[in-house]
Amino acid sequence: MDYNEKISRKSFLKASAFMLAAPMLPKLDVKAPSPIGLQLYTLRNEIAKDLLGTLKKVSAIGYKEVELFGYSDGKFFGKTPKEFKKILGDLGLNPVSGHYGAGVENKTAKGTLSNGWQKAVDDAAEIGQKYVNCAYLTESERKTIDQYKKYVDLFNKSGEVAKKAGLQFGYHNHDFEFKKIGGELPYDYIAGKTDPKLVKLELDLYWAVKAGIDPVALFKKYPGRFPLWHVKDIDKKDGSFAEVGTGSIDFKKIFDNRKLAGMTHFFVEQDVAKVPPVQAIETSYKNVVKMKV
């Protein structure tokens, strides 16, 4: 307001009333940071030794969301869905997503896309997950393009099961999907041939960049298909895994295109750490906060 402007008595009274009420209004953060998630695979060894103690450390660092792995035969890290949901709830951790195997070669494993998928999806829904993702294709499951052609159908069907339960199915990449087989790119089948409504894409930034792929170029090619990201860095010296913000990946450029990607959640992950993993995820957390993403 221009202080030289004359204010009517009515306007003055309204302004005064608002000023009196203002202290009682909640403080609004114009650009609140996104909840920072963690793929728990980073702490797989620690979890195997002390599940509750490790999750307490994750929560204490500041992580609000987690992505799970290792679901097997109806249990999460040896806990029933009900038990694990309570553990996470008590620590303020939201289990947004989970990773699962394709189970194409290993037919005996339960809780995969090929064996016990309905129960896996139902259990994921029970603990509050929103996403269920195929985490990895074993070497024997990805030798030929014909195998990838069959995944188009498997992924669509897995997506249909997830959708009926109110969840979204997705596929998490590594680098091998970006290496041509017989002149064809496997990722073009996973991303280009599947139903966009049934199959979303969880982009692992490390593996994509490692394969020479520009994440933003992928967003432009498949806009809105990437609701989930794995945020991890590449060591500038040897190309190994690094704490977020300490390596060579230009995260600002990538996060500036989050709307194009359709990103809604992201998870810090570090497959291998050169320091204690808990220390690594704390460094990554602090650096992500500094990014103000």
mmCIF file with all atom_site columns, N, CA, C and O in Angstrom, residues 189-214:
data_model
loop_
_atom_site.group_PDB
_atom_site.id
_atom_site.type_symbol
_atom_site.label_atom_id
_atom_site.label_alt_id
_atom_site.label_comp_id
_atom_site.label_asym_id
_atom_site.label_entity_id
_atom_site.label_seq_id
_atom_site.pdbx_PDB_ins_code
_atom_site.Cartn_x
_atom_site.Cartn_y
_atom_site.Cartn_z
_atom_site.occupancy
_atom_site.B_iso_or_equiv
_atom_site.pdbx_formal_charge
_atom_site.auth_seq_id
_atom_site.auth_comp_id
_atom_site.auth_asym_id
_atom_site.auth_atom_id
_atom_site.pdbx_PDB_model_num
ATOM 1   N N  . TYR A 1 189 ? 11.103 -50.408 -24.966 1.00 0.00 ? 189 TYR A N  1
ATOM 2   C CA . TYR A 1 189 ? 9.998  -51.356 -24.762 1.00 0.00 ? 189 TYR A CA 1
ATOM 3   C C  . TYR A 1 189 ? 9.338  -51.109 -23.407 1.00 0.00 ? 189 TYR A C  1
ATOM 4   O O  . TYR A 1 189 ? 8.122  -51.046 -23.284 1.00 0.00 ? 189 TYR A O  1
ATOM 5   N N  . ILE A 1 190 ? 10.183 -50.937 -22.389 1.00 0.00 ? 190 ILE A N  1
ATOM 6   C CA . ILE A 1 190 ? 9.658  -50.733 -21.035 1.00 0.00 ? 190 ILE A CA 1
ATOM 7   C C  . ILE A 1 190 ? 8.853  -49.442 -20.947 1.00 0.00 ? 190 ILE A C  1
ATOM 8   O O  . ILE A 1 190 ? 7.743  -49.410 -20.384 1.00 0.00 ? 190 ILE A O  1
ATOM 9   N N  . ALA A 1 191 ? 9.398  -48.375 -21.512 1.00 0.00 ? 191 ALA A N  1
ATOM 10  C CA . ALA A 1 191 ? 8.744  -47.073 -21.429 1.00 0.00 ? 191 ALA A CA 1
ATOM 11  C C  . ALA A 1 191 ? 7.805  -46.789 -22.593 1.00 0.00 ? 191 ALA A C  1
ATOM 12  O O  . ALA A 1 191 ? 6.768  -46.141 -22.433 1.00 0.00 ? 191 ALA A O  1
ATOM 13  N N  . GLY A 1 192 ? 8.199  -47.260 -23.774 1.00 0.00 ? 192 GLY A N  1
ATOM 14  C CA . GLY A 1 192 ? 7.455  -46.896 -24.974 1.00 0.00 ? 192 GLY A CA 1
ATOM 15  C C  . GLY A 1 192 ? 6.332  -47.821 -25.370 1.00 0.00 ? 192 GLY A C  1
ATOM 16  O O  . GLY A 1 192 ? 5.410  -47.419 -26.082 1.00 0.00 ? 192 GLY A O  1
ATOM 17  N N  . LYS A 1 193 ? 6.377  -49.073 -24.928 1.00 0.00 ? 193 LYS A N  1
ATOM 18  C CA . LYS A 1 193 ? 5.367  -50.045 -25.348 1.00 0.00 ? 193 LYS A CA 1
ATOM 19  C C  . LYS A 1 193 ? 4.330  -50.368 -24.271 1.00 0.00 ? 193 LYS A C  1
ATOM 20  O O  . LYS A 1 193 ? 3.263  -50.899 -24.571 1.00 0.00 ? 193 LYS A O  1
ATOM 21  N N  . THR A 1 194 ? 4.643  -50.055 -23.023 1.00 0.00 ? 194 THR A N  1
ATOM 22  C CA . THR A 1 194 ? 3.695  -50.343 -21.940 1.00 0.00 ? 194 THR A CA 1
ATOM 23  C C  . THR A 1 194 ? 2.632  -49.254 -21.870 1.00 0.00 ? 194 THR A C  1
ATOM 24  O O  . THR A 1 194 ? 2.796  -48.157 -22.395 1.00 0.00 ? 194 THR A O  1
ATOM 25  N N  . ASP A 1 195 ? 1.535  -49.567 -21.192 1.00 0.00 ? 195 ASP A N  1
ATOM 26  C CA . ASP A 1 195 ? 0.441  -48.618 -21.014 1.00 0.00 ? 195 ASP A CA 1
ATOM 27  C C  . ASP A 1 195 ? 0.880  -47.527 -20.027 1.00 0.00 ? 195 ASP A C  1
ATOM 28  O O  . ASP A 1 195 ? 1.156  -47.835 -18.866 1.00 0.00 ? 195 ASP A O  1
ATOM 29  N N  . PRO A 1 196 ? 0.913  -46.277 -20.456 1.00 0.00 ? 196 PRO A N  1
ATOM 30  C CA . PRO A 1 196 ? 1.371  -45.184 -19.579 1.00 0.00 ? 196 PRO A CA 1
ATOM 31  C C  . PRO A 1 196 ? 0.555  -45.051 -18.287 1.00 0.00 ? 196 PRO A C  1
ATOM 32  O O  . PRO A 1 196 ? 1.070  -44.555 -17.289 1.00 0.00 ? 196 PRO A O  1
ATOM 33  N N  . LYS A 1 197 ? -0.692 -45.486 -18.315 1.00 0.00 ? 197 LYS A N  1
ATOM 34  C CA . LYS A 1 197 ? -1.535 -45.381 -17.117 1.00 0.00 ? 197 LYS A CA 1
ATOM 35  C C  . LYS A 1 197 ? -1.261 -46.514 -16.144 1.00 0.00 ? 197 LYS A C  1
ATOM 36  O O  . LYS A 1 197 ? -1.438 -46.345 -14.940 1.00 0.00 ? 197 LYS A O  1
ATOM 37  N N  . LEU A 1 198 ? -0.832 -47.638 -16.664 1.00 0.00 ? 198 LEU A N  1
ATOM 38  C CA . LEU A 1 198 ? -0.596 -48.806 -15.813 1.00 0.00 ? 198 LEU A CA 1
ATOM 39  C C  . LEU A 1 198 ? 0.853  -48.938 -15.366 1.00 0.00 ? 198 LEU A C  1
ATOM 40  O O  . LEU A 1 198 ? 1.137  -49.515 -14.324 1.00 0.00 ? 198 LEU A O  1
ATOM 41  N N  . VAL A 1 199 ? 1.759  -48.398 -16.167 1.00 0.00 ? 199 VAL A N  1
ATOM 42  C CA . VAL A 1 199 ? 3.190  -48.543 -15.876 1.00 0.00 ? 199 VAL A CA 1
ATOM 43  C C  . VAL A 1 199 ? 3.873  -47.177 -15.849 1.00 0.00 ? 199 VAL A C  1
ATOM 44  O O  . VAL A 1 199 ? 4.020  -46.517 -16.872 1.00 0.00 ? 199 VAL A O  1
ATOM 45  N N  . LYS A 1 200 ? 4.284  -46.767 -14.664 1.00 0.00 ? 200 LYS A N  1
ATOM 46  C CA . LYS A 1 200 ? 5.068  -45.544 -14.518 1.00 0.00 ? 200 LYS A CA 1
ATOM 47  C C  . LYS A 1 200 ? 6.544  -45.920 -14.426 1.00 0.00 ? 200 LYS A C  1
ATOM 48  O O  . LYS A 1 200 ? 6.898  -47.107 -14.383 1.00 0.00 ? 200 LYS A O  1
ATOM 49  N N  . LEU A 1 201 ? 7.404  -44.919 -14.364 1.00 0.00 ? 201 LEU A N  1
ATOM 50  C CA . LEU A 1 201 ? 8.837  -45.152 -14.373 1.00 0.00 ? 201 LEU A CA 1
ATOM 51  C C  . LEU A 1 201 ? 9.503  -44.493 -13.173 1.00 0.00 ? 201 LEU A C  1
ATOM 52  O O  . LEU A 1 201 ? 9.290  -43.316 -12.915 1.00 0.00 ? 201 LEU A O  1
ATOM 53  N N  . GLU A 1 202 ? 10.275 -45.279 -12.450 1.00 0.00 ? 202 GLU A N  1
ATOM 54  C CA . GLU A 1 202 ? 11.070 -44.725 -11.352 1.00 0.00 ? 202 GLU A CA 1
ATOM 55  C C  . GLU A 1 202 ? 12.480 -44.537 -11.897 1.00 0.00 ? 202 GLU A C  1
ATOM 56  O O  . GLU A 1 202 ? 13.198 -45.513 -12.154 1.00 0.00 ? 202 GLU A O  1
ATOM 57  N N  . LEU A 1 203 ? 12.864 -43.287 -12.098 1.00 0.00 ? 203 LEU A N  1
ATOM 58  C CA . LEU A 1 203 ? 14.163 -43.023 -12.714 1.00 0.00 ? 203 LEU A CA 1
ATOM 59  C C  . LEU A 1 203 ? 15.285 -42.990 -11.691 1.00 0.00 ? 203 LEU A C  1
ATOM 60  O O  . LEU A 1 203 ? 15.296 -42.151 -10.789 1.00 0.00 ? 203 LEU A O  1
ATOM 61  N N  . ASP A 1 204 ? 16.213 -43.902 -11.845 1.00 0.00 ? 204 ASP A N  1
ATOM 62  C CA . ASP A 1 204 ? 17.425 -43.892 -11.024 1.00 0.00 ? 204 ASP A CA 1
ATOM 63  C C  . ASP A 1 204 ? 18.419 -42.972 -11.718 1.00 0.00 ? 204 ASP A C  1
ATOM 64  O O  . ASP A 1 204 ? 18.955 -43.303 -12.784 1.00 0.00 ? 204 ASP A O  1
ATOM 65  N N  . LEU A 1 205 ? 18.638 -41.814 -11.140 1.00 0.00 ? 205 LEU A N  1
ATOM 66  C CA . LEU A 1 205 ? 19.462 -40.791 -11.774 1.00 0.00 ? 205 LEU A CA 1
ATOM 67  C C  . LEU A 1 205 ? 20.910 -41.241 -11.967 1.00 0.00 ? 205 LEU A C  1
ATOM 68  O O  . LEU A 1 205 ? 21.533 -40.947 -12.989 1.00 0.00 ? 205 LEU A O  1
ATOM 69  N N  . TYR A 1 206 ? 21.433 -41.946 -10.979 1.00 0.00 ? 206 TYR A N  1
ATOM 70  C CA . TYR A 1 206 ? 22.817 -42.413 -11.080 1.00 0.00 ? 206 TYR A CA 1
ATOM 71  C C  . TYR A 1 206 ? 22.988 -43.311 -12.304 1.00 0.00 ? 206 TYR A C  1
ATOM 72  O O  . TYR A 1 206 ? 23.870 -43.088 -13.137 1.00 0.00 ? 206 TYR A O  1
ATOM 73  N N  . TRP A 1 207 ? 22.141 -44.338 -12.397 1.00 0.00 ? 207 TRP A N  1
ATOM 74  C CA . TRP A 1 207 ? 22.315 -45.316 -13.467 1.00 0.00 ? 207 TRP A CA 1
ATOM 75  C C  . TRP A 1 207 ? 22.033 -44.722 -14.841 1.00 0.00 ? 207 TRP A C  1
ATOM 76  O O  . TRP A 1 207 ? 22.680 -45.081 -15.831 1.00 0.00 ? 207 TRP A O  1
ATOM 77  N N  . ALA A 1 208 ? 21.073 -43.811 -14.912 1.00 0.00 ? 208 ALA A N  1
ATOM 78  C CA . ALA A 1 208 ? 20.770 -43.168 -16.194 1.00 0.00 ? 208 ALA A CA 1
ATOM 79  C C  . ALA A 1 208 ? 21.961 -42.338 -16.673 1.00 0.00 ? 208 ALA A C  1
ATOM 80  O O  . ALA A 1 208 ? 22.410 -42.471 -17.824 1.00 0.00 ? 208 ALA A O  1
ATOM 81  N N  . VAL A 1 209 ? 22.486 -41.497 -15.798 1.00 0.00 ? 209 VAL A N  1
ATOM 82  C CA . VAL A 1 209 ? 23.629 -40.654 -16.157 1.00 0.00 ? 209 VAL A CA 1
ATOM 83  C C  . VAL A 1 209 ? 24.854 -41.523 -16.435 1.00 0.00 ? 209 VAL A C  1
ATOM 84  O O  . VAL A 1 209 ? 25.630 -41.247 -17.358 1.00 0.00 ? 209 VAL A O  1
ATOM 85  N N  . LYS A 1 210 ? 25.019 -42.570 -15.650 1.00 0.00 ? 210 LYS A N  1
ATOM 86  C CA . LYS A 1 210 ? 26.139 -43.493 -15.839 1.00 0.00 ? 210 LYS A CA 1
ATOM 87  C C  . LYS A 1 210 ? 26.113 -44.104 -17.236 1.00 0.00 ? 210 LYS A C  1
ATOM 88  O O  . LYS A 1 210 ? 27.156 -44.359 -17.851 1.00 0.00 ? 210 LYS A O  1
ATOM 89  N N  . ALA A 1 211 ? 24.892 -44.318 -17.753 1.00 0.00 ? 211 ALA A N  1
ATOM 90  C CA . ALA A 1 211 ? 24.727 -44.906 -19.080 1.00 0.00 ? 211 ALA A CA 1
ATOM 91  C C  . ALA A 1 211 ? 24.823 -43.866 -20.191 1.00 0.00 ? 211 ALA A C  1
ATOM 92  O O  . ALA A 1 211 ? 24.668 -44.197 -21.374 1.00 0.00 ? 211 ALA A O  1
ATOM 93  N N  . GLY A 1 212 ? 25.075 -42.590 -19.807 1.00 0.00 ? 212 GLY A N  1
ATOM 94  C CA . GLY A 1 212 ? 25.212 -41.540 -20.797 1.00 0.00 ? 212 GLY A CA 1
ATOM 95  C C  . GLY A 1 212 ? 23.896 -40.914 -21.211 1.00 0.00 ? 212 GLY A C  1
ATOM 96  O O  . GLY A 1 212 ? 23.805 -40.255 -22.248 1.00 0.00 ? 212 GLY A O  1
ATOM 97  N N  . ILE A 1 213 ? 22.876 -41.107 -20.379 1.00 0.00 ? 213 ILE A N  1
ATOM 98  C CA . ILE A 1 213 ? 21.539 -40.589 -20.669 1.00 0.00 ? 213 ILE A CA 1
ATOM 99  C C  . ILE A 1 213 ? 21.297 -39.282 -19.920 1.00 0.00 ? 213 ILE A C  1
ATOM 100 O O  . ILE A 1 213 ? 21.619 -39.170 -18.728 1.00 0.00 ? 213 ILE A O  1
ATOM 101 N N  . ASP A 1 214 ? 20.727 -38.309 -20.599 1.00 0.00 ? 214 ASP A N  1
ATOM 102 C CA . ASP A 1 214 ? 20.325 -37.051 -19.973 1.00 0.00 ? 214 ASP A CA 1
ATOM 103 C C  . ASP A 1 214 ? 18.910 -37.227 -19.410 1.00 0.00 ? 214 ASP A C  1
ATOM 104 O O  . ASP A 1 214 ? 17.960 -37.419 -20.186 1.00 0.00 ? 214 ASP A O  1
#
